[in-house]
Short mmCIF file of C-alpha atoms and ligand atoms in Angstrom, two decimals:
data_model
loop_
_atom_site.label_atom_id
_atom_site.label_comp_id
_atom_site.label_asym_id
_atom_site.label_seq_id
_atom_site.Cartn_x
_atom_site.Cartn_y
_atom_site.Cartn_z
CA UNK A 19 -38.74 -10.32 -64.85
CA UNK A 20 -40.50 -9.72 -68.19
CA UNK A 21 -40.30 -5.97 -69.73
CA UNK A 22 -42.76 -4.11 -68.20
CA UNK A 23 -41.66 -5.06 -64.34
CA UNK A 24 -38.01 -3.98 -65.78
CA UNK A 25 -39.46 -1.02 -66.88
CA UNK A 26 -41.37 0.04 -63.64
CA UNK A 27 -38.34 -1.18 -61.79
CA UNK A 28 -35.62 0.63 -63.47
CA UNK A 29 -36.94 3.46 -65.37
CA UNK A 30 -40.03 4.72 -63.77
CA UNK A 31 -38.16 6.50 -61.08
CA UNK A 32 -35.83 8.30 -63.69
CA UNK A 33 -38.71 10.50 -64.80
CA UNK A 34 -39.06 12.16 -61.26
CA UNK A 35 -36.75 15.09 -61.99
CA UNK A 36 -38.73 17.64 -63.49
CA UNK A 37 -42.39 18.24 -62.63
CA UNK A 38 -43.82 19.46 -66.12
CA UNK A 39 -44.12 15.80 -67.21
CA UNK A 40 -48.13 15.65 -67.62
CA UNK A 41 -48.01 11.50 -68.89
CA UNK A 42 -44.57 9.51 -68.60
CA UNK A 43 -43.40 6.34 -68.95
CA UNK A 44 -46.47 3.99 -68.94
CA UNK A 45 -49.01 5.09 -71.73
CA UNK A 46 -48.68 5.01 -75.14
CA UNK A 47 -46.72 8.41 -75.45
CA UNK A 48 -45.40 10.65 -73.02
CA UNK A 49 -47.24 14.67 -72.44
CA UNK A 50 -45.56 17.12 -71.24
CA UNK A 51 -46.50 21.34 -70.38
CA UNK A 52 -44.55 23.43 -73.48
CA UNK A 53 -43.93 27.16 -73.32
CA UNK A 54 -44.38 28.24 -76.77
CA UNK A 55 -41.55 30.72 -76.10
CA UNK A 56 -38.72 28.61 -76.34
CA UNK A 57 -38.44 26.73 -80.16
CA UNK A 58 -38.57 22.92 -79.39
CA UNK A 59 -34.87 21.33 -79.77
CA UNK A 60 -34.22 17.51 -80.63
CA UNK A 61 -31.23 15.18 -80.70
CA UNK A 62 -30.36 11.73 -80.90
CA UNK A 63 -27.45 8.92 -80.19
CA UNK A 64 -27.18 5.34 -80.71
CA UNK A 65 -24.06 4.02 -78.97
CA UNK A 66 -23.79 0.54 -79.80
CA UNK A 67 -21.21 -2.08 -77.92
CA UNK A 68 -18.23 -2.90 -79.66
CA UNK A 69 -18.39 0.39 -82.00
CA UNK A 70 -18.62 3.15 -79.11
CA UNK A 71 -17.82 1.59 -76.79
CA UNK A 72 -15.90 -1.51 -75.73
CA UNK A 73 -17.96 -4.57 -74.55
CA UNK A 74 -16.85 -5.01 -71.12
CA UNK A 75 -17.21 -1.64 -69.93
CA UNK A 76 -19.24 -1.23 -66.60
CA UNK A 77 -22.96 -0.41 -66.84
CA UNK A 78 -22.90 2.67 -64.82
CA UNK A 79 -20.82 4.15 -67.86
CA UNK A 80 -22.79 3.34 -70.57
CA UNK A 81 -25.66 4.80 -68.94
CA UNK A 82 -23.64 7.85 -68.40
CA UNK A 83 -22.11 8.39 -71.23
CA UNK A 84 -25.45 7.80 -73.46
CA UNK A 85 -26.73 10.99 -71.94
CA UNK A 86 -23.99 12.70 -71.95
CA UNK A 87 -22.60 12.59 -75.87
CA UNK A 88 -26.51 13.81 -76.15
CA UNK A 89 -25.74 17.22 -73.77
CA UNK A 90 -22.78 17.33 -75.86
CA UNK A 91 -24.85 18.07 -78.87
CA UNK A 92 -27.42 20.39 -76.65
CA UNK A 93 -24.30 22.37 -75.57
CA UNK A 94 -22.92 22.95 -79.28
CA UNK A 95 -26.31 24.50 -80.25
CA UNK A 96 -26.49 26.28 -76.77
CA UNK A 97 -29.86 24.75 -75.87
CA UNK A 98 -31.11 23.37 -73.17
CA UNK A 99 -32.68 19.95 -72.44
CA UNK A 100 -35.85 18.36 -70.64
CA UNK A 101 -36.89 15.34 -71.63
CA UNK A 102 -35.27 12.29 -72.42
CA UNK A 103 -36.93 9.00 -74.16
CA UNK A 104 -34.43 5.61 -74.06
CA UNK A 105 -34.51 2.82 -76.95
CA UNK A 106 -32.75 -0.18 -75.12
CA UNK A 107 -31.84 -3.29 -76.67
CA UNK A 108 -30.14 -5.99 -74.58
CA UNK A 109 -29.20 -9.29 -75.10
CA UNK A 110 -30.62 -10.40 -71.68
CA UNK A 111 -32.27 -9.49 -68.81
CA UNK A 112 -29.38 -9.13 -65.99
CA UNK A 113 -31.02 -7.46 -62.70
CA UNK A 114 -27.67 -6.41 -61.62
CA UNK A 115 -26.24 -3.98 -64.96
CA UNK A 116 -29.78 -2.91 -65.55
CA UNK A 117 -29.38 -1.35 -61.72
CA UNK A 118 -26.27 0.25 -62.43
CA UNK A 119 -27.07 1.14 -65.85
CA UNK A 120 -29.97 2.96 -64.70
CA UNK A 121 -27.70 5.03 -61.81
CA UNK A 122 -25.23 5.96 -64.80
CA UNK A 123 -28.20 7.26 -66.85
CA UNK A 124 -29.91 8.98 -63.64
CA UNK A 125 -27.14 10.40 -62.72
CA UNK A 126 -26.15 12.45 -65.83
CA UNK A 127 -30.18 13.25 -65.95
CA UNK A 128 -30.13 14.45 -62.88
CA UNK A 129 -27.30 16.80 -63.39
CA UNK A 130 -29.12 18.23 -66.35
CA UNK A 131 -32.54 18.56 -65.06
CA UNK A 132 -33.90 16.09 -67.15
CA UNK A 133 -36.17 13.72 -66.62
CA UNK A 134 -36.69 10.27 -68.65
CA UNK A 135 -40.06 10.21 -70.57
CA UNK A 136 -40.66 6.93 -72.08
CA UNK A 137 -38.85 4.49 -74.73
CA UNK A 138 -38.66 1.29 -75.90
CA UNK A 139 -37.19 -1.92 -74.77
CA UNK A 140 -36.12 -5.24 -76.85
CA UNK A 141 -34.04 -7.82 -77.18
CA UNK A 142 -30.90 -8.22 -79.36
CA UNK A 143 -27.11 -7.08 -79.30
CA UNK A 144 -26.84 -4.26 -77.08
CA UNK A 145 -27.66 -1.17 -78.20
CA UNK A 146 -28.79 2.15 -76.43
CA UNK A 147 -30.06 5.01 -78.09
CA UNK A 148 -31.48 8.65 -75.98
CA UNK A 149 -32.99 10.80 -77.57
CA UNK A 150 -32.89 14.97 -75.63
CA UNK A 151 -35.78 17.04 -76.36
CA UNK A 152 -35.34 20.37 -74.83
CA UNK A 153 -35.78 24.02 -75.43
CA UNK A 154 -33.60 27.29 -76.63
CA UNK A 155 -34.07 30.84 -76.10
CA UNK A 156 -32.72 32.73 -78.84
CA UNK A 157 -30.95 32.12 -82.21
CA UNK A 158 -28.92 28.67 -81.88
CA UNK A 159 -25.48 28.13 -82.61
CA UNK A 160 -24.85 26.35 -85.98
CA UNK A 161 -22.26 25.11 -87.90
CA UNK A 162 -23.72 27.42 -90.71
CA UNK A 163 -22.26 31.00 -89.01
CA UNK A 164 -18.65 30.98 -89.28
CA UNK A 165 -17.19 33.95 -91.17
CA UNK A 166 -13.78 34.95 -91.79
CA UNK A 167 -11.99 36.50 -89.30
CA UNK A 168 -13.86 34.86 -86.78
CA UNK A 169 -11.25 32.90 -83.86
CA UNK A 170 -11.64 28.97 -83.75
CA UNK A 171 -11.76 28.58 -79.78
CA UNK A 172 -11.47 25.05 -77.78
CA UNK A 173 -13.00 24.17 -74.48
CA UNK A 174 -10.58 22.32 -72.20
CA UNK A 175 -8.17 19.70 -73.32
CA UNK A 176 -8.43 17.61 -76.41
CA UNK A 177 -6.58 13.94 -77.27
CA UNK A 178 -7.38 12.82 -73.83
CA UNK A 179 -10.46 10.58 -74.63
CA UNK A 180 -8.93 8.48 -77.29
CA UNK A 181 -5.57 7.94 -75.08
CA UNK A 182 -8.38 6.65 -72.38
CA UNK A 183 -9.82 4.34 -74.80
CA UNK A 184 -6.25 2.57 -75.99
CA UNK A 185 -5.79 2.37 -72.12
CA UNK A 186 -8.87 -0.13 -71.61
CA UNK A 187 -8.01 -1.62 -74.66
CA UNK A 188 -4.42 -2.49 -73.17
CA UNK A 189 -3.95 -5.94 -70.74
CA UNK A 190 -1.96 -3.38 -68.10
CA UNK A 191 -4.01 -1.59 -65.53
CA UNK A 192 -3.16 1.59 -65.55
CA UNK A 193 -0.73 3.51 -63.90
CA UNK A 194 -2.06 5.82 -60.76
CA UNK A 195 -2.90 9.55 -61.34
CA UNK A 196 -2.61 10.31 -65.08
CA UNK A 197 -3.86 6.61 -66.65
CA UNK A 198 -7.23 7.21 -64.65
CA UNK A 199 -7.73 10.79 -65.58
CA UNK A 200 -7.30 9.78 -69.26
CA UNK A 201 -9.43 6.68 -68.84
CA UNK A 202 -12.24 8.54 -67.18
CA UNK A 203 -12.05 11.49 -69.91
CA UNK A 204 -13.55 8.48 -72.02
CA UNK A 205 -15.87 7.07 -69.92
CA UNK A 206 -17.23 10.09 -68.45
CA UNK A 207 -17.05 12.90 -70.95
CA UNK A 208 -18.73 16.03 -69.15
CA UNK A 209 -20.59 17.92 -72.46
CA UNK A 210 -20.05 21.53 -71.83
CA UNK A 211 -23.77 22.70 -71.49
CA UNK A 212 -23.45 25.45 -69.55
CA UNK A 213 -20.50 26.84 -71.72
CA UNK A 214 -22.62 26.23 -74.66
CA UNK A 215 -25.62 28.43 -73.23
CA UNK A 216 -23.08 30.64 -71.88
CA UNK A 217 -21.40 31.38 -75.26
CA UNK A 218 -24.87 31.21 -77.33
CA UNK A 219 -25.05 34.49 -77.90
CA UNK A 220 -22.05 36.17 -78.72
CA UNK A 221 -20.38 33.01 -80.98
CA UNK A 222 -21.50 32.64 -84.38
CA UNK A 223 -21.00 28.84 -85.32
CA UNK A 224 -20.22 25.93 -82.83
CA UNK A 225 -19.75 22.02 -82.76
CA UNK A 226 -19.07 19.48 -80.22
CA UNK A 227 -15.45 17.33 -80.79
CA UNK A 228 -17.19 13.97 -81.41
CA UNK A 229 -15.14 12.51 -84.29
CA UNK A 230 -12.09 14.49 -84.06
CA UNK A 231 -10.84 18.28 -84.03
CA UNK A 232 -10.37 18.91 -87.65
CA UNK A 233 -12.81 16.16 -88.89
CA UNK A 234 -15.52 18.74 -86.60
CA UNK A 235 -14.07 21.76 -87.68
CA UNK A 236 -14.08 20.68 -91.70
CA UNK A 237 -17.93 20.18 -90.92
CA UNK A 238 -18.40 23.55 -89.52
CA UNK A 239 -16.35 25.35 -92.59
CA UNK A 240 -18.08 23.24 -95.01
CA UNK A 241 -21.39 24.25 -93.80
CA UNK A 242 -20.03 27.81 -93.17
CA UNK A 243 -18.24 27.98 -96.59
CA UNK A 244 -15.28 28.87 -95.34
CA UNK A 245 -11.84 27.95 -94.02
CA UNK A 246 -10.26 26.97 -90.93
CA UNK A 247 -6.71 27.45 -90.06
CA UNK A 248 -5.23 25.93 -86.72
CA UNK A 249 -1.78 26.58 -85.54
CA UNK A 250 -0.84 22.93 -84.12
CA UNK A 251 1.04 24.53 -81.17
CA UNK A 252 -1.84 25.95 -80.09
CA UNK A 253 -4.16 23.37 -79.73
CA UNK A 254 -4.68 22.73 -75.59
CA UNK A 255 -2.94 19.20 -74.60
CA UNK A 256 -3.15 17.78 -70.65
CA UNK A 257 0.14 17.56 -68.43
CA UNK A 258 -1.78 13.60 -67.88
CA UNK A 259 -1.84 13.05 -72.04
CA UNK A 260 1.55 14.52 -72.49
CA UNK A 261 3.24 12.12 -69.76
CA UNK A 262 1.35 8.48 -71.42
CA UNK A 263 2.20 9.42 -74.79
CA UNK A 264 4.62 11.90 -75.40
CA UNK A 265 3.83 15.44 -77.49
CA UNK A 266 3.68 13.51 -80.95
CA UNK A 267 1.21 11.05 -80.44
CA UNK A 268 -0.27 13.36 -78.07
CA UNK A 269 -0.88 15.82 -80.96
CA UNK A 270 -1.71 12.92 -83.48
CA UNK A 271 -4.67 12.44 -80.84
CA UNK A 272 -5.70 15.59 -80.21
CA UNK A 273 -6.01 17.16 -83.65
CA UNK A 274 -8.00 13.82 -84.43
CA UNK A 275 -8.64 10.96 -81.76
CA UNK A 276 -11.93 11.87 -81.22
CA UNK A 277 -14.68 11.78 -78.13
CA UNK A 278 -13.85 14.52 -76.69
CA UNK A 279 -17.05 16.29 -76.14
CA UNK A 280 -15.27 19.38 -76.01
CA UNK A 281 -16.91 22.79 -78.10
CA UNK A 282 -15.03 24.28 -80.91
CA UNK A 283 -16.53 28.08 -80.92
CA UNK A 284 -16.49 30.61 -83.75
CA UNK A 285 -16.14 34.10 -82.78
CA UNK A 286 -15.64 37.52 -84.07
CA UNK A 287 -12.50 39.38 -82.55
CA UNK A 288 -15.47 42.19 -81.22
CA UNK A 289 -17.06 39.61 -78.98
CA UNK A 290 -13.91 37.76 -77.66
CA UNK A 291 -13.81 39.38 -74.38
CA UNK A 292 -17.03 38.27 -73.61
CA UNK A 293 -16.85 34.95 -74.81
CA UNK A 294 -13.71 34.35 -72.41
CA UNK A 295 -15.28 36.38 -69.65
CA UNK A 296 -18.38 33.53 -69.74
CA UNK A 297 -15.60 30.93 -69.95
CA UNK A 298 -13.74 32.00 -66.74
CA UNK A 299 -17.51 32.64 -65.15
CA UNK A 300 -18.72 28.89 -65.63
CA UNK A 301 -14.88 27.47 -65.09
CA UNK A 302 -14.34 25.92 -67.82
CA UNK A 303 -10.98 26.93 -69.89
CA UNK A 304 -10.94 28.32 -73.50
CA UNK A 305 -7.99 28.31 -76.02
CA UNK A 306 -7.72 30.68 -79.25
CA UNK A 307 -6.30 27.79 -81.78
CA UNK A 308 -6.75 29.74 -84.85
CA UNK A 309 -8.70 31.38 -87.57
CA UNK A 310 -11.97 31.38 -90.20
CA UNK A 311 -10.10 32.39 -93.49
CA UNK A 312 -12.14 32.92 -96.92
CA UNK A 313 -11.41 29.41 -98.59
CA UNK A 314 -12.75 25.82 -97.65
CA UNK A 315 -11.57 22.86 -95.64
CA UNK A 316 -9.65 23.30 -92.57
CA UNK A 317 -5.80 23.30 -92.81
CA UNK A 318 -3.26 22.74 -89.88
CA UNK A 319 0.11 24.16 -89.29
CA UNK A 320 2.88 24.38 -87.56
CA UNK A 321 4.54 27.11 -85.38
CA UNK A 322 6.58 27.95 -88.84
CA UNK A 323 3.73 27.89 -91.07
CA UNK A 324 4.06 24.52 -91.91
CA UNK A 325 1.45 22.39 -93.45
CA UNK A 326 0.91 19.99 -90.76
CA UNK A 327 -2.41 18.54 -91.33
CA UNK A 328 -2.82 14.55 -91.29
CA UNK A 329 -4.56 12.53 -93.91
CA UNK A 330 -7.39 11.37 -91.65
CA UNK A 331 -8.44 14.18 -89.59
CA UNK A 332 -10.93 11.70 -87.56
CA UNK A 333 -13.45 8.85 -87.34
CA UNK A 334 -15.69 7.54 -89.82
CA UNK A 335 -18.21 5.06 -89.51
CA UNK A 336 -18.22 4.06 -93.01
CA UNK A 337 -14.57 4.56 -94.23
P1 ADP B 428 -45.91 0.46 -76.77
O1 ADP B 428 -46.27 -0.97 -77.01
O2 ADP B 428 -47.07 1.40 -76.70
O3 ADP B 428 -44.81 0.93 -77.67
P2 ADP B 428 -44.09 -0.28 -74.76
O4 ADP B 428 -44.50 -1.59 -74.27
O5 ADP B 428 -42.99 -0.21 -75.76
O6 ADP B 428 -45.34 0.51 -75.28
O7 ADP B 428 -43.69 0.64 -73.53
C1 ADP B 428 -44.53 0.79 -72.42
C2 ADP B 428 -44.21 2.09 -71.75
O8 ADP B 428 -42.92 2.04 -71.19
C3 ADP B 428 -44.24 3.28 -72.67
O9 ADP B 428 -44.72 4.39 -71.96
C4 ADP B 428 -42.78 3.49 -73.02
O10 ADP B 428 -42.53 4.84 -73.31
C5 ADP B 428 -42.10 3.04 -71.74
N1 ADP B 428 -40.78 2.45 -71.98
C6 ADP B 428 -40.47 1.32 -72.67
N2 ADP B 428 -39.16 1.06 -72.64
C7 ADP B 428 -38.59 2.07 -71.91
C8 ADP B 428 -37.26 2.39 -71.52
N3 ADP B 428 -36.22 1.63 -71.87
N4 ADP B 428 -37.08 3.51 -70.80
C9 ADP B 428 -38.10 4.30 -70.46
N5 ADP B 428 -39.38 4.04 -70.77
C10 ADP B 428 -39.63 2.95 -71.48
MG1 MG B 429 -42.79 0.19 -77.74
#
């Protein structure tokens, strides 16, 4: 099978789910129908094996999850994406991952109404990068728009992720119930789109938990100039986390494990009500774990006031 049949065989049929796509995959650059209403939004993620993720992990999941630390991003800025393009670079052609690779990817398309535009295939270690290109309507969230008094809220549960990832690092299989719940909090983080869009207009800064809850937060005060304070007790940890680890390491990974894919929202007091009221209307819980203070950097304490806050606060690429 040379490139182009793997192509046609794998990716063609991804860019069937939306119907605005005027040229896809096949010529030189993919067209597609733009409504001049909504400004044009763009993001981009290389995961590469061995770095993001570990380098026996089933295809299906790296498909997945390649789209879906992308939505994450979309969801932080409250947009919404259409069009995906895929650079792939494999070591080999192998008929079987590329199938399930391709499900993995379709599937988290599919669920955002995306469709797969075009890309770029070669050879060498594996690496897959997708790039969203998709559309808001209205202001974005930024990291820029925190002020003080504004609460820091949380989507869902944080820490779970990285306990997932020392499970498949570990020789045991994991134990039934909580072990898989962690393990697929890695492997299939959800993005929180819909909160994102949701929230869009009533939060005034926002960013996805990619590296780790304070690193994220210290980006959004630096950018905001500002300070964040987060009371430790606060901060949401899952009955599953809490039972593999215990509360200290369970902390220790929340406040900074990282790949979560949970938002972190700013928001003034005056709009919490309906911030929480679009939380409870798309499901998805939301925590108040502290405060935008006049300052810089992003603190952590302790139920007594306690400064709390550990010396790395999440992951860097080049430490
Ligand atoms: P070019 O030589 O013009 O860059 P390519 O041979 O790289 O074209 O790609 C041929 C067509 O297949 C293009 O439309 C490109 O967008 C698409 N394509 C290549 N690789 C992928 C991929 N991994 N996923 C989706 N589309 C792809
Ligand atoms: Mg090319």
């Amino acid at each position: 099978m040379d490139e182009f049949d793997l192509i046609k065989r794998y990716f063609e049929p991804l860019q069937t789910a939306r119907s605005d796509v005027t040229i896809g995959i096949g010529d030189d650059a993919a067209v597609v129908a733009w409504d001049a209403a909504d400004a044009l939004v763009i993001a981009v993620d290389t995961l590469v094996e061995g770095v993001h993720f570990p380098a026996d992990m089933a295809a299906d999941l790296i498909g997945y999850r390649a789209v879906a630390v992308n939505l994450s991003d979309f969801a932080a800025m409250g947009a919404k994406p259409r069009y995906a393009t895929l650079a792939l670079t494999l070591p080999q052609v192998d008929g079987e991952w590329l199938e399930a690779f391709a499900e993995g990817l379709s599937e988290a398309l599919v669920g955002a109404d995306t469709a797969l535009v075009g890309g770029d295939t070669t050879r060498g270690p594996l690496t897959v990068t997708v790039q969203l290109v998709g559309g808001i309507d209205g202001a974005p969230m930024t990291r820029a728009g925190a002020r003080p008094d504004d609460m820091i809220l949380v989507s869902g549960s944080l820490g779970d992720a990285r306990a997932g990832l020392e499970l498949l690092g570990a020789d045991t299989r994991p134990s039934a119930g909580g072990g898989q719940e962690l393990l697929r909090r890695f492997m299939r983080p959800e993005g929180r789109l819909e909160l994102g869009r949701a929230c869009r207009p009533h939060a005034h800064a926002a960013i996805d938990v990619s590296d780790g809850l304070l690193a994220d937060i210290a980006h959004v005060m630096a950018a905001s100039g500002c300070r964040g304070e987060i009371v430790r007790e606060a901060v949401p940890l899952s009955a599953a986390l809490l039972a593999a680890v215990g509360r200290d390491r369970a902390i220790q990974y929340a406040l900074a494990g990282g790949d979560d894919y949970e938002l972190v929202l700013c928001v003034p007091p005056t709009a919490l009500d309906r911030v929480l009221g679009e939380a409870e209307r798309v499901a998805v819980p939301l925590t108040s774990i502290g405060r935008v203070v006049v300052g810089e950097g992003v603190i952590c304490r302790d139920a007594g006031g306690t400064d709390v806050t550990p010396r790395k606060t999440g992951y860097l690429h080049f430490d």
